[in-house]
GROMACS .gro file of C-alpha atoms in nm:
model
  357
    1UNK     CA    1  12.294   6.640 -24.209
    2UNK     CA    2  12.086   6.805 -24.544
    3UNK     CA    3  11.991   6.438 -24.578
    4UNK     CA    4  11.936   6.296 -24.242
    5UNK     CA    5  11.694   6.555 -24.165
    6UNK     CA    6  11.483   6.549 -24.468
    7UNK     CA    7  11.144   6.469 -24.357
    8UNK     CA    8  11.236   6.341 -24.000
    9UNK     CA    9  11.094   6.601 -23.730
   10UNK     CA   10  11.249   6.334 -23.512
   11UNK     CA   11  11.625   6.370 -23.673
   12UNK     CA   12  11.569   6.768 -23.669
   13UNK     CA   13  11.485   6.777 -23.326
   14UNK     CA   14  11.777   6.551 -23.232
   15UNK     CA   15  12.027   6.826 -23.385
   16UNK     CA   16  11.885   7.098 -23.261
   17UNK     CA   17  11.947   6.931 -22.848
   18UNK     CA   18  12.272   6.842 -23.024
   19UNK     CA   19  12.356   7.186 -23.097
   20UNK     CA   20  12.407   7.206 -23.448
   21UNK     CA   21  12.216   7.545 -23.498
   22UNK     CA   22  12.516   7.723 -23.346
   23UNK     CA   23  12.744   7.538 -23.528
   24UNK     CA   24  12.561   7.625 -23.917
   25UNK     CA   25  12.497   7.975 -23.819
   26UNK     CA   26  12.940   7.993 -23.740
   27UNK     CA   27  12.983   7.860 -24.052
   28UNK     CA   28  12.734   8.070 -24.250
   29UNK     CA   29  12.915   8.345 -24.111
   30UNK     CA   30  13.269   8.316 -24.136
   31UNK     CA   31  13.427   8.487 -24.398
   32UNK     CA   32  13.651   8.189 -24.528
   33UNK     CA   33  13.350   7.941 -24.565
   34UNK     CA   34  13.318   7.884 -24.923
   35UNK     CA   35  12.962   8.008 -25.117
   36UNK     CA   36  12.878   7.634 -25.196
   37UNK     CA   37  12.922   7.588 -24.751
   38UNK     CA   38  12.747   7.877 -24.652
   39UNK     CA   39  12.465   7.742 -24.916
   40UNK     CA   40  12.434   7.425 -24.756
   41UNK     CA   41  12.445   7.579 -24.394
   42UNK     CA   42  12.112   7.793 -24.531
   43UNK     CA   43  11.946   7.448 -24.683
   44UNK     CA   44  11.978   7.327 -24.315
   45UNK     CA   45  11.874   7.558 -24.100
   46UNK     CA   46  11.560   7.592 -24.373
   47UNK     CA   47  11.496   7.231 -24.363
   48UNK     CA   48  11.525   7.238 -23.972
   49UNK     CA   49  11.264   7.538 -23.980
   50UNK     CA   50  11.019   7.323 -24.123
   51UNK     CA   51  10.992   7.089 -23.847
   52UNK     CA   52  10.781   7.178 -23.536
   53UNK     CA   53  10.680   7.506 -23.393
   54UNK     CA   54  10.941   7.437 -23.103
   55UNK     CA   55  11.222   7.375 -23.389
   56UNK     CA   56  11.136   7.761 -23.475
   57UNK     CA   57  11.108   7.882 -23.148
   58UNK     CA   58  11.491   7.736 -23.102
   59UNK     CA   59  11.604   7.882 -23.373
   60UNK     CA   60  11.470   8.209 -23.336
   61UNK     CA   61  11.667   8.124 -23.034
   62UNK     CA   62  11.980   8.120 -23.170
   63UNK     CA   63  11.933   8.465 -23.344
   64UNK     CA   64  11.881   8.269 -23.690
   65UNK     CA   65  11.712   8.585 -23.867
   66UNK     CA   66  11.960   8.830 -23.801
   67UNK     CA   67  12.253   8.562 -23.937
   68UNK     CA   68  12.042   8.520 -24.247
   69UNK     CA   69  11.979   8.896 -24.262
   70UNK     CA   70  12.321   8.970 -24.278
   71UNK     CA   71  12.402   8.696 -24.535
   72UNK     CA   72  12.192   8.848 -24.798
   73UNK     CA   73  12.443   9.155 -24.807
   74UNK     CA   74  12.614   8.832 -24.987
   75UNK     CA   75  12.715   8.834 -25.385
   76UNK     CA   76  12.622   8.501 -25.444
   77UNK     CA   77  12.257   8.462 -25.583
   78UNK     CA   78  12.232   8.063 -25.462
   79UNK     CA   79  12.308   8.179 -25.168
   80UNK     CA   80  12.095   8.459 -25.118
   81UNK     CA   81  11.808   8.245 -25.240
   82UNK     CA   82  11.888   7.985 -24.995
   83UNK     CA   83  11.905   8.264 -24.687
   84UNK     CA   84  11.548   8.404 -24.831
   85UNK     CA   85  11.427   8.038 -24.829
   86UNK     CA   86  11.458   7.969 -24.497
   87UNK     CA   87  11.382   8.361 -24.402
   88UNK     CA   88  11.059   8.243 -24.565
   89UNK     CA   89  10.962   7.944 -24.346
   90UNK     CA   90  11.095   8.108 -24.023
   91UNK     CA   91  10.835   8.425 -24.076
   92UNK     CA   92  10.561   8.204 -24.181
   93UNK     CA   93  10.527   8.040 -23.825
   94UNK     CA   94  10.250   8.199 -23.604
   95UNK     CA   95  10.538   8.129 -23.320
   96UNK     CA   96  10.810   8.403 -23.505
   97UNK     CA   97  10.779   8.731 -23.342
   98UNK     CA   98  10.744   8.977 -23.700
   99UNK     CA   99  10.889   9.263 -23.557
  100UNK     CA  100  11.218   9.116 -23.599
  101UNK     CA  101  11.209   9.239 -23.978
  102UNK     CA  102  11.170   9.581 -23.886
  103UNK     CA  103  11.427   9.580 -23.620
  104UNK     CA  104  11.717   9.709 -23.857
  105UNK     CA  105  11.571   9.982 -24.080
  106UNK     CA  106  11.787   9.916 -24.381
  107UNK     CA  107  11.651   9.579 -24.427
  108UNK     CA  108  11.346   9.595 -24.605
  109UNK     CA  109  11.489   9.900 -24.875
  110UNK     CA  110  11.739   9.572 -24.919
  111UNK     CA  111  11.484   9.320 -24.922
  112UNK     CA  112  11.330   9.558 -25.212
  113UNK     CA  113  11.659   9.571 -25.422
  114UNK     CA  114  11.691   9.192 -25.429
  115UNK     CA  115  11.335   9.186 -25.585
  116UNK     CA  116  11.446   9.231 -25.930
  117UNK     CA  117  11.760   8.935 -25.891
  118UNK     CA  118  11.544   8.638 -25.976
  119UNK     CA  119  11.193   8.481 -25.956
  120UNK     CA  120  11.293   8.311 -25.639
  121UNK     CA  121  11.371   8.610 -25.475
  122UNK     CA  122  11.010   8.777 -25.596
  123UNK     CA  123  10.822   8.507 -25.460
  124UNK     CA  124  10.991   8.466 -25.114
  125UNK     CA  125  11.033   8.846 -25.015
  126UNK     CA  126  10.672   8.900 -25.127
  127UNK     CA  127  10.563   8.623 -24.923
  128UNK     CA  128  10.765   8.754 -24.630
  129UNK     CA  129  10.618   9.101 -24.668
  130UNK     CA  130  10.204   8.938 -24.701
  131UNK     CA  131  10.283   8.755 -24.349
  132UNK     CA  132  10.522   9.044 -24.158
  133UNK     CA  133  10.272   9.284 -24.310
  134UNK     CA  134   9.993   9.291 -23.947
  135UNK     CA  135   9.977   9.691 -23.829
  136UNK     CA  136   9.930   9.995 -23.953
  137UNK     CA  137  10.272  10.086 -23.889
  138UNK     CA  138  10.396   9.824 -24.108
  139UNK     CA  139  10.205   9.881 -24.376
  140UNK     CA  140  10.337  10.290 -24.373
  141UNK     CA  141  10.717  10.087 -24.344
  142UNK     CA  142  10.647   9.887 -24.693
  143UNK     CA  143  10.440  10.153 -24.816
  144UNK     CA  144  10.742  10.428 -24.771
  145UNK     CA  145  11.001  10.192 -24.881
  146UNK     CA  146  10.844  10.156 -25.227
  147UNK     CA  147  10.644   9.871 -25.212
  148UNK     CA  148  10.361   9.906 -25.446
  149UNK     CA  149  10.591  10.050 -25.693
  150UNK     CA  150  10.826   9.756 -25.643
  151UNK     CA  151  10.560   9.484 -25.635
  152UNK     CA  152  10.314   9.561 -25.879
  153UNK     CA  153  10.534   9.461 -26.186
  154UNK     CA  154  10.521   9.148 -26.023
  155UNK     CA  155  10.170   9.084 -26.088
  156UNK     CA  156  10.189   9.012 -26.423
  157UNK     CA  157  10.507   8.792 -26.399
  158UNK     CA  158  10.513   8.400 -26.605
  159UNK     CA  159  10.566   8.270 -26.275
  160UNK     CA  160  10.220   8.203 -26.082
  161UNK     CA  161  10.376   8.150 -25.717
  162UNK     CA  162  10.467   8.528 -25.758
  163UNK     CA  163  10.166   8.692 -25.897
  164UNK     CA  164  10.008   8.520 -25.615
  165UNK     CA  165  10.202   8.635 -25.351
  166UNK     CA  166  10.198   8.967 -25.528
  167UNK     CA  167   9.867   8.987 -25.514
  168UNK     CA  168   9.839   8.878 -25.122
  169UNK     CA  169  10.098   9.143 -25.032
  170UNK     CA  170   9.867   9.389 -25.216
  171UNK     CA  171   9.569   9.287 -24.967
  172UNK     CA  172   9.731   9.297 -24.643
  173UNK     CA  173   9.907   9.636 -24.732
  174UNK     CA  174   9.548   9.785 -24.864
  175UNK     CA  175   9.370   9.675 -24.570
  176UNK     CA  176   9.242   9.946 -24.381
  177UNK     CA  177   9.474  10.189 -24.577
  178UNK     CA  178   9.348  10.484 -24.729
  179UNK     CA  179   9.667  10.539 -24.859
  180UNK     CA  180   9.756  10.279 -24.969
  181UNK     CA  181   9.431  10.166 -25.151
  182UNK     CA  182   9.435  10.548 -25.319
  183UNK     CA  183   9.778  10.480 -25.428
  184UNK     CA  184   9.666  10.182 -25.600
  185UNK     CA  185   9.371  10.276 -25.789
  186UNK     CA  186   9.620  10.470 -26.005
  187UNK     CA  187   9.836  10.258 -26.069
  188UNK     CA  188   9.953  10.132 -26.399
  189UNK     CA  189  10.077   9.771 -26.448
  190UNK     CA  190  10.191   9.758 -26.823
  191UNK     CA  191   9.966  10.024 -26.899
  192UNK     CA  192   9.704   9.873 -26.766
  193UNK     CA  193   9.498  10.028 -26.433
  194UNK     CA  194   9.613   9.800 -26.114
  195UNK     CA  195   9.201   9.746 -26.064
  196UNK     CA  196   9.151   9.610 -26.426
  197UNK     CA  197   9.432   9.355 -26.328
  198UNK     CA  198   9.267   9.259 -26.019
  199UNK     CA  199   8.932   9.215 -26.244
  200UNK     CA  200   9.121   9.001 -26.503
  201UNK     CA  201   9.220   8.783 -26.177
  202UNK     CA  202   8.892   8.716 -26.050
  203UNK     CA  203   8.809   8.553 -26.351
  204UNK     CA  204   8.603   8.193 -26.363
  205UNK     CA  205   8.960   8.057 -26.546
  206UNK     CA  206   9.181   8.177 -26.246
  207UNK     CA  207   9.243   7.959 -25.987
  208UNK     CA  208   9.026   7.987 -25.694
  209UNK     CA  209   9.306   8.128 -25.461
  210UNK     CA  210   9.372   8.371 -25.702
  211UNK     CA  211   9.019   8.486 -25.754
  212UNK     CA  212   8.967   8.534 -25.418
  213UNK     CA  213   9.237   8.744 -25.308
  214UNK     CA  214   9.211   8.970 -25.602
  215UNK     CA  215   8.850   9.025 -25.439
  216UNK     CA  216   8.996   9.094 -25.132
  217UNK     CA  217   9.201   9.352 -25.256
  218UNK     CA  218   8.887   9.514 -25.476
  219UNK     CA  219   8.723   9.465 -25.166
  220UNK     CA  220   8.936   9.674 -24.919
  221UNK     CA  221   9.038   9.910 -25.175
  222UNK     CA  222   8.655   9.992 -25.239
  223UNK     CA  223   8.618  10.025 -24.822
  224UNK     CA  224   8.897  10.235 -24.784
  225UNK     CA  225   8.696  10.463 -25.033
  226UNK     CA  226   8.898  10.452 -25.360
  227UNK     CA  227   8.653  10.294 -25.519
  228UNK     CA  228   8.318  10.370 -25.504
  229UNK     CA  229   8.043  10.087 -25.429
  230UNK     CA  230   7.852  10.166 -25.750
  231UNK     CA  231   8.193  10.053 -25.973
  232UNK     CA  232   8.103   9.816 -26.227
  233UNK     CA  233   8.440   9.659 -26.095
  234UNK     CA  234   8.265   9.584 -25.743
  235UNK     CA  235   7.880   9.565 -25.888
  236UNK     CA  236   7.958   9.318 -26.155
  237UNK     CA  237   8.300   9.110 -26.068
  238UNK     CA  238   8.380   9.155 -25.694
  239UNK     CA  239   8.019   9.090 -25.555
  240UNK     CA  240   7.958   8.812 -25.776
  241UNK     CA  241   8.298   8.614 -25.725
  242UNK     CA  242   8.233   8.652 -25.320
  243UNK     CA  243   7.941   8.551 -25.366
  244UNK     CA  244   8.064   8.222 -25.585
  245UNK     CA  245   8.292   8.131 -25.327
  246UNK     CA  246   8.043   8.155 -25.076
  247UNK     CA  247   7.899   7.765 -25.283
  248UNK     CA  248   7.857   7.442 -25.128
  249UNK     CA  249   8.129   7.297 -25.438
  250UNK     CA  250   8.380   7.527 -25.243
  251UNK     CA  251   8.672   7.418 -24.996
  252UNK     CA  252   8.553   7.532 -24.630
  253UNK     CA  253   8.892   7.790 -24.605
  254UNK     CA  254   8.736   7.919 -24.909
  255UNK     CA  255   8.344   7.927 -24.823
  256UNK     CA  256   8.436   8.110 -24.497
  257UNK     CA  257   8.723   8.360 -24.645
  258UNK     CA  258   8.445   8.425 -24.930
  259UNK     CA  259   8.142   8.490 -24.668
  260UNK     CA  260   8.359   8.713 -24.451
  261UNK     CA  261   8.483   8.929 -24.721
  262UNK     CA  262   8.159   8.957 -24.890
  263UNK     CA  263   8.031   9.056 -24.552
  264UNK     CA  264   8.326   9.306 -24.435
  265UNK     CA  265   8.209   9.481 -24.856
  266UNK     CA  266   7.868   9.513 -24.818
  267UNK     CA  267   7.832   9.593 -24.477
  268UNK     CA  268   7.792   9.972 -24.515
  269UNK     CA  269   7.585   9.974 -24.860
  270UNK     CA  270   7.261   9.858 -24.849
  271UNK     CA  271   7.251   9.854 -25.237
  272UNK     CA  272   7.535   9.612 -25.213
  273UNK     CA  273   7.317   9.443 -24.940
  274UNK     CA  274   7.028   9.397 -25.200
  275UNK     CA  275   7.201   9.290 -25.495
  276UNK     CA  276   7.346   9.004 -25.279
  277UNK     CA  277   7.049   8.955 -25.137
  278UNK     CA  278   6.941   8.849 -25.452
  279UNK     CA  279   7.232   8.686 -25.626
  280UNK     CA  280   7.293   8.310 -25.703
  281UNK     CA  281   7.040   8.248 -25.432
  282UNK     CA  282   7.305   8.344 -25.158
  283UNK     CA  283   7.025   8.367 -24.844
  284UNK     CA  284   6.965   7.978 -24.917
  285UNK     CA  285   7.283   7.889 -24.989
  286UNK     CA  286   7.430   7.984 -24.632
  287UNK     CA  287   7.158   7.765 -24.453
  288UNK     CA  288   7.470   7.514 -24.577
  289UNK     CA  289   7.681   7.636 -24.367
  290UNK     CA  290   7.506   7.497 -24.101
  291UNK     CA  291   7.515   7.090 -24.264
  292UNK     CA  292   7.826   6.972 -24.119
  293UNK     CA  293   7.912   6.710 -24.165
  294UNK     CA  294   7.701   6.584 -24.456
  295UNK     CA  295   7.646   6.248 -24.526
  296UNK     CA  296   7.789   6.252 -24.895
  297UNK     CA  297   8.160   6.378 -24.736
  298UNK     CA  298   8.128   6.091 -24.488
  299UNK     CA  299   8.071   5.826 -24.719
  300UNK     CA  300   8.368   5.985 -25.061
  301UNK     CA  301   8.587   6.172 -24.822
  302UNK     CA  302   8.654   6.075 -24.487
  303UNK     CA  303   8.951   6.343 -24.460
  304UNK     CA  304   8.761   6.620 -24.561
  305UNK     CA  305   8.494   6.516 -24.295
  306UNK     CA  306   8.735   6.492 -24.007
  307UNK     CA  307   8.867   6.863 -24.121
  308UNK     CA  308   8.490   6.971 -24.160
  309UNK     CA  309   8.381   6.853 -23.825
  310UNK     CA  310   8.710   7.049 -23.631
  311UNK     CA  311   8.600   7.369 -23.826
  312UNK     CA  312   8.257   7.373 -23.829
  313UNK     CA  313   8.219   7.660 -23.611
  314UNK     CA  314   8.406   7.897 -23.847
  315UNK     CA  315   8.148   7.807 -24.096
  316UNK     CA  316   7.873   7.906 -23.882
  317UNK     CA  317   8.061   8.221 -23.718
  318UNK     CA  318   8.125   8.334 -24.122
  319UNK     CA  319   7.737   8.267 -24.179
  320UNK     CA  320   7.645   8.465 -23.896
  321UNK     CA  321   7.866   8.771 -23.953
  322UNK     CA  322   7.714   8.760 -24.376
  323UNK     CA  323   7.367   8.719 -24.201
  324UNK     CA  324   7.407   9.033 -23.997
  325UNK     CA  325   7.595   9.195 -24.261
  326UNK     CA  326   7.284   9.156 -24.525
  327UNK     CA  327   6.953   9.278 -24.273
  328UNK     CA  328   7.190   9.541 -24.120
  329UNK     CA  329   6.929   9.823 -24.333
  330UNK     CA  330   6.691   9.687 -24.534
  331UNK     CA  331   6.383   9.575 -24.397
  332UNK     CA  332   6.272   9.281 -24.710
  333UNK     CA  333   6.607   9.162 -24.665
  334UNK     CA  334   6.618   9.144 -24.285
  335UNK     CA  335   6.270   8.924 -24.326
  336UNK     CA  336   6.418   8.683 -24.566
  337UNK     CA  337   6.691   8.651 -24.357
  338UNK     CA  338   6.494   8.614 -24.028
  339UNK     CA  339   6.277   8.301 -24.234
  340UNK     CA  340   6.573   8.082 -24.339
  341UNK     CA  341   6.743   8.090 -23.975
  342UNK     CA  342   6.419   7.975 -23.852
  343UNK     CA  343   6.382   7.673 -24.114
  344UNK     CA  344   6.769   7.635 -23.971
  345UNK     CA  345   6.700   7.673 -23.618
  346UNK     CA  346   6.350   7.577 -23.521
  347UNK     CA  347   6.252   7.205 -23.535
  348UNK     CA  348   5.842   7.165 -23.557
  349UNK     CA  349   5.660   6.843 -23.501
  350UNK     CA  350   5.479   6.764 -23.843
  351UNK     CA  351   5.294   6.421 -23.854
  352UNK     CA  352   5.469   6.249 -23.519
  353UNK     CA  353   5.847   6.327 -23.667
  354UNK     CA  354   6.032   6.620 -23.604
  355UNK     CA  355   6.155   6.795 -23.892
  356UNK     CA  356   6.294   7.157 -24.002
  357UNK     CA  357   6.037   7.421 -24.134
   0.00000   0.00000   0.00000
């Protein structure tokens, strides 16, 4: 089955009608199926979870998440890893209702225990935590179970896959959080303050996903009000990396993650306002945001066009809100701003042609 099913949403769907969810979830379960058949069960049912969102809706279904729940009370490490696997791929599915993790209160103290087993088990309970991790209340839940105590050794861990979902579980539970984010500006990580981490992250060496959610985190932290918008932490390195992100040489997911946060930062500061304002030309560089597609991705890339032209209009919308964001107070910015949407926006006839002002 493990090998029919490989890469065949065709072959997954076929045993799913067939009924074999039931069947892997009995013998996952039972008590005289050997570790090395409860394994395989898990592989399964995770390689069936990465199928279509209807193969997740079935198995959700089938109560799949409280099977696999139950099987990391399990000894066996392979095993557990397998069960957190698939736990993974189920949660990370827009269709998987999240509440489900939070439906049996000793689950996530549990999920927090197995943190320290193995680097497998860091990476996929963190990234089950950054995508369960969408209300207040769940953020108090993680937060009162030990979860910035638990996670931030993680941060500095050999293995990048968890530092990086470290670090994305450290956004979602900051955002919004007073608590939280005062919590983690004292914070030690190897004797080192949690925010001095975050700095070393944003670094031009990091990768670019990594930069940009340690922003994030600066980011909320400093709105929540543990940091203060003067910090040489958000004057010099947050700001700035947004700001990079916010470049033409920049994946769209990134351009418009790096405009919003940079927006959602400075929106109460007008210091913050000015210093952008006036930073790596950023006023100029959104009028790109409003290019798409551009000839040079149509003639070297015709994937990244296709992609370009179906999301478009999140460029524009994160434009806008880092438009609003920068003439929300000051009046020389708000005039700067006001000039390049007009060279965007209104066509003049110059010499019979019609070009942009």
């Amino acid at each position: 089955m493990k090998n029919a099913v490989i890469g065949n949403n065709k072959q997954k769907a076929n045993l799913i009608v067939l009924g074999a969810v039931p069947r892997l979830l009995y013998l996952l379960q039972q008590g005289s199926s050997s570790p090395e058949l409860r394994t395989e069960c898990a592989v399964v049912l995770g390689s069936l979870a990465m199928g279509t969102e209807n193969n997740i809706k079935s198995l959700v279904d089938c109560h799949i998440i409280p099977a696999l729940l139950q099987g990391l009370l399990y000894p066996d490490l392979i095993f557990i890893e397998a069960c957190l696997r698939c736990l993974r791929t189920v949660f990370i599915s827009p269709v998987t209702p999240v509440q489900l993790l939070y439906t049996d209160p000793t689950v996530i103290p549990h999920l927090m225990s197995l943190l320290s087993r193995s680097q497998r088990t860091q990476e996929y309970i963190t990234q089950i935590f950054s995508h369960c991790c969408k209300t207040p209340e769940h953020q108090t839940v993680l937060f009162n179970y030990g979860a910035i105590q638990n996670i931030a050794p993680l941060l500095i861990s050999p293995s990048y896959k968890v530092r990086m979902q470290a670090l994305k579980c450290f956004s979602v539970l900051a955002y919004e959080n007073t608590q939280v984010s005062m919590t983690l500006v004292n914070v030690l990580v190897d004797g080192e303050l949690l925010s001095q981490v975050f700095v070393r992250m944003m670094q031009r060496d990091q990768p670019i996903e990594m930069q940009l959610t340690a922003a994030k985190c600066l980011t909320y932290m400093c709105r929540a009000g543990a940091i203060r918008t003067d910090d040489s932490c958000i004057v010099l390195k947050t700001l700035p990396c947004l700001v990079r992100m916010c470049s033409k040489e920049r994946l769209l997911e990134e351009r418009v993650e790096g405009a919003e946060t940079l927006a959602y930062l400075m929106e109460p500061d007008v210091e913050l306002q000015r210093i952008a304002s006036t930073t790596d030309h950023l006023v100029a560089m959104l009028a790109d945001y409003f290019k798409y597609p551009s000839s040079v991705s149509a003639i070297t890339d015709i994937k990244r066009l296709d992609h370009d032209l179906k999301h478009a209009h999140e460029l524009r919308q994160a434009a806008f809100k880092l438009y609003a964001s920068l003439g929300s107070n000051d009046e020389d910015i708000r005039k700067k701003v006001t000039f390049s949407c007009v060279c965007i926006f209104v066509p003049v006839k110059l010499c019979g042609s019609t070009v942009s002002r």
